[in-house]
Amino acid sequence: MLMKQNNKLVVALLIAGVTSAVFPATTSFADDANVESKEMIVDDVKTNETSDNLSLDSAQSSENNSNEDEKSINKKIEKDFFEFQDDEVTFPKNEKNTRESDGTNKFNRATETERETFGEDKNVTNIDPAVSKKLEETNGEYGKKDGAYANNNLKAITTDIKDVVVNPGRNENEVAITWFAKGDVNKDSRLIFDGKAYTPIRSRKTGDSNGYSTYTSLVSITPGKSYKYHVETGSYKSKEYTLKTKALGKNNEFNVSYFGDPQIGSGDSVWSAAGLDKNTQAKIEQDKVDFAKTLETAKKTDPHFFLSMGDNVEIAGYEAEYDYFLDNDMFRERIFSSVVGNHETYIDPEDSTQQNTTFSDHFYLPNESNLGSISRINEDGTPFYIPGDYYYTYGDTLFLNINSNVIDSNQHKAFIEQAIAQATKDHGKNFSWKVVSFHHAPYSTATHTSDVDILLRRKELVKIFNDNGIDVVLNGHDHIYARTGQMVAGEQALSFVDAYGTEPSDENAGIEKGFSKTYNNKIYKNGKVIVDGINLDYDKYEVTNPRGTMFLTMSTSAGSKYYNPIGEDQWFVVRSLDDRSQLFSNLTFSKNHFSLVTMDQSGKVVDRYRINKTDEFINNPNMNTTKVSNDKLEACINQAKNLKPISDNENVSLYVDAIQSAETVLNSKTASQEEVDAAIGALQTRLSSVEFIEENKDNIDNKENIADKTDNKADKNTTKVVDNKTSKKSKKVATTSIKAPKSNKKIASKSSNKIANKSNNPKTGIGALTGVYATLSLASAGLFASKKNKN
């Protein structure tokens, strides 16, 4: 990743690009003129027990096992899954409050002195012999930053035809094959597949500085067969490849190898110390070797296809990095799918007009939508295009893939709803599983966990996923493995230690004037924080017919760059691994079961999870939903409206925000009971930092408060944090404690991070609530009307 201080700039640029709607149809690469009509654009839509192939006999070295060997492996697979032992090794937290070497002041468990035990350092001390030799031959120039073999001086692969890759089509019966060929677009290009010739459905010139055009042909397949094929462009001809496909198993079972952030060409301070700077020839060749080790182990699980969470390279504009990423036979022999990461948007920082159509040039995206795309023309006329959201189906599973570089959640919401409607219609019945994949993890445990853009996604996307019945969300971006429980949307008021797993008195929490810099969150005067997302209380390794959505963040599968954990004990975490290993997950889907097994390069199982669904639950996914009662929340809101805040701009803003946030939940037609109950605790917590005039005393019950009455476990561990800020006072202040009806429900709620939007709430009709006197008058009179959501 680029240094964190650039995040806000990148986000701002993306927001500007999206909100200005610079998506002219004439500059979009989503639908080339020669694409066949069967390529659907989503915007136009009107709209039994099985043995899980989840582990690996680490002693098994051959890919071509006999049937007898496969049966033996499957027996061990089942045994490993059900007898898995949680043997996580945890490291003591670093007591240092600063960490100059990687640019963060957030605490971590990976101090420089401890890192010799971690996977990354093992790679550093075991640099590939060929890379070491080249470093010696060039006197280190091969690995120097800005040296002769760095950045755009990388030794690109310049064969006549290169970067051949097989991508999924619309379903398991279709694949797309893309290749690069030298020169301008040549009409005499074709794919020879299983003895038949296929003309490209799309072709165009790329931004590759060595002068290549890209071509894609779409073919139908019969899963389970192997196919011989090669590609031709003019007089150029590739070698012959063999595509191995797999048939669906019993109950439409299939498995996927899922990995994260290969980021070929990247690195951090440890690699630099070893003489391998990022974007150098030595670094990309080392990353290629390390990534190949993970792929080789993953191939032994014999997946139906491979799935990457993006950031396949460090700088997309350095085409040589993509050349080396794709320089592995896996991309020709197996089906490969990828989402777009933030590094796929990066071009040479010295050349802001450089064409970037790299991701779309290399990969075919079935059912691609303009929603979520970024399209523009640079000043010099070169295109910049990041493709939009897309989907495909496989067996009884729908895969929805979104471009999270576009942070406008409304676009992704529209795409998900349209895609589900169209795909379900085509499928003829409900899907057993709906999976969303995108790069930027809303729930992660490394240094990105408190980024402003991540907190925004956490606040907005979880609700969208819950409302659309998304079972599993797959992510990357934060480079440390993390698995959540079944999450439902909703604000949750927790003590600091329950939220983040560390005491607020720890200097690494970064608390100053009632705000934690480490977690980018406010501590209210009752000692609590408000976070987004409620972790439902299910078994940590297996559930049946659950509610909510499970989120999985994968570590860097190439071992190219690791981040430091700062939140492994956060409220949403079920499993987090900070041992700096190169990991991947084998995901198995069948009609009634989903399971994951996460492994390291040796095939050792380090995590597992299983979700079971009955036929009844698949046919009626809302069968476990109960009628929501919001009487207690409404009573608390009405009581809060009778209070009169002191006439201070910030104080009134806090008061209005507290009521608006609670009313948003009250008026929601899709809020769960957990979210409604949690909103009471969030309201109480927000009001704890509001100062009221003395005449409120008749409306205040000092013996009871919301958190006490709703049996919030977090109250037992609440640590008081004093906000040192002094408010202006014109009248005496009364302490605030709102009486709430009794409830046996556990409380939870949403996050009041800096990103919280305090204006333009359609439920109350009040916008820009700062120091406007009319607004203050309304607040003092308690006249905030509660309007039901008509959306």
Short mmCIF file of N, CA, C and O in Angstrom, two decimals, residues 659-661 663-665 667-668 750 757-769 784-791:
data_model
loop_
_atom_site.label_atom_id
_atom_site.label_comp_id
_atom_site.label_asym_id
_atom_site.label_seq_id
_atom_site.Cartn_x
_atom_site.Cartn_y
_atom_site.Cartn_z
N ILE A 659 -30.27 12.28 18.92
CA ILE A 659 -31.67 12.00 18.60
C ILE A 659 -31.83 11.52 17.16
O ILE A 659 -32.55 10.56 16.87
N GLN A 660 -31.13 12.17 16.25
CA GLN A 660 -31.24 11.77 14.84
C GLN A 660 -30.77 10.33 14.63
O GLN A 660 -31.40 9.56 13.90
N SER A 661 -29.67 9.98 15.24
CA SER A 661 -29.14 8.62 15.09
C SER A 661 -30.14 7.59 15.59
O SER A 661 -30.36 6.55 14.97
N GLU A 663 -33.43 8.04 15.89
CA GLU A 663 -34.63 8.06 15.05
C GLU A 663 -34.40 7.36 13.71
O GLU A 663 -35.34 6.80 13.14
N THR A 664 -33.17 7.39 13.21
CA THR A 664 -32.87 6.67 11.98
C THR A 664 -33.16 5.18 12.15
O THR A 664 -33.74 4.53 11.29
N VAL A 665 -32.77 4.65 13.29
CA VAL A 665 -33.04 3.23 13.58
C VAL A 665 -34.53 3.02 13.80
O VAL A 665 -35.13 2.06 13.29
N ASN A 667 -37.03 4.55 12.58
CA ASN A 667 -37.81 4.67 11.36
C ASN A 667 -37.43 3.66 10.28
O ASN A 667 -38.06 3.61 9.22
N SER A 668 -36.40 2.88 10.54
CA SER A 668 -35.96 1.90 9.55
C SER A 668 -36.92 0.71 9.49
O SER A 668 -37.31 0.17 10.53
N LYS A 750 -24.12 1.77 16.78
CA LYS A 750 -23.34 2.21 15.61
C LYS A 750 -22.13 3.05 15.99
O LYS A 750 -22.02 3.43 17.10
N ASN A 757 -22.07 11.41 9.78
CA ASN A 757 -22.75 12.48 9.05
C ASN A 757 -23.86 13.05 9.91
O ASN A 757 -24.80 12.36 10.25
N LYS A 758 -23.75 14.32 10.26
CA LYS A 758 -24.70 14.91 11.20
C LYS A 758 -25.71 15.81 10.51
O LYS A 758 -26.42 16.56 11.16
N SER A 759 -25.76 15.78 9.20
CA SER A 759 -26.69 16.68 8.53
C SER A 759 -27.53 15.93 7.50
O SER A 759 -27.26 14.79 7.16
N ASN A 760 -28.57 16.64 7.02
CA ASN A 760 -29.42 16.12 5.96
C ASN A 760 -30.05 14.78 6.30
O ASN A 760 -30.01 13.84 5.51
N ASN A 761 -30.62 14.67 7.45
CA ASN A 761 -31.30 13.44 7.86
C ASN A 761 -32.74 13.49 7.39
O ASN A 761 -33.51 14.32 7.85
N PRO A 762 -33.15 12.64 6.47
CA PRO A 762 -34.51 12.70 5.93
C PRO A 762 -35.58 12.35 6.95
O PRO A 762 -36.74 12.63 6.77
N LYS A 763 -35.17 11.67 8.05
CA LYS A 763 -36.16 11.26 9.04
C LYS A 763 -36.64 12.45 9.88
O LYS A 763 -37.75 12.49 10.35
N THR A 764 -35.76 13.44 10.11
CA THR A 764 -36.14 14.58 10.93
C THR A 764 -36.30 15.85 10.12
O THR A 764 -36.86 16.83 10.60
N GLY A 765 -35.76 15.85 8.92
CA GLY A 765 -35.87 17.03 8.08
C GLY A 765 -34.97 18.15 8.51
O GLY A 765 -35.18 19.30 8.16
N ILE A 766 -33.92 17.85 9.30
CA ILE A 766 -33.05 18.90 9.80
C ILE A 766 -31.68 18.74 9.19
O ILE A 766 -31.08 17.69 9.24
N GLY A 767 -31.16 19.80 8.57
CA GLY A 767 -29.84 19.73 7.96
C GLY A 767 -28.93 20.79 8.51
O GLY A 767 -29.36 21.82 9.03
N ALA A 768 -27.60 20.54 8.41
CA ALA A 768 -26.58 21.48 8.85
C ALA A 768 -26.84 21.98 10.26
O ALA A 768 -26.95 23.18 10.53
N LEU A 769 -26.95 21.03 11.22
CA LEU A 769 -27.33 21.37 12.59
C LEU A 769 -26.10 21.84 13.37
O LEU A 769 -25.50 21.10 14.09
N PHE A 784 -38.63 17.81 17.72
CA PHE A 784 -38.13 17.05 16.59
C PHE A 784 -39.16 16.00 16.21
O PHE A 784 -39.34 15.01 16.92
N ALA A 785 -39.85 16.20 15.13
CA ALA A 785 -40.90 15.26 14.73
C ALA A 785 -40.30 13.94 14.29
O ALA A 785 -39.29 13.91 13.60
N SER A 786 -40.93 12.88 14.70
CA SER A 786 -40.48 11.54 14.31
C SER A 786 -41.32 11.07 13.14
O SER A 786 -42.49 10.79 13.29
N LYS A 787 -40.68 11.03 11.96
CA LYS A 787 -41.41 10.65 10.75
C LYS A 787 -41.03 9.24 10.33
O LYS A 787 -39.88 8.87 10.33
N LYS A 788 -41.99 8.46 9.99
CA LYS A 788 -41.74 7.09 9.57
C LYS A 788 -41.07 7.05 8.20
O LYS A 788 -41.37 7.87 7.34
N ASN A 789 -40.15 6.12 8.04
CA ASN A 789 -39.43 5.96 6.79
C ASN A 789 -40.38 5.44 5.71
O ASN A 789 -40.97 4.40 5.85
N LYS A 790 -40.50 6.20 4.63
CA LYS A 790 -41.40 5.80 3.55
C LYS A 790 -40.65 5.16 2.40
O LYS A 790 -41.22 4.86 1.37
N ASN A 791 -39.33 5.01 2.56
CA ASN A 791 -38.54 4.45 1.47
C ASN A 791 -38.69 2.94 1.39
O ASN A 791 -38.87 2.30 2.39
#
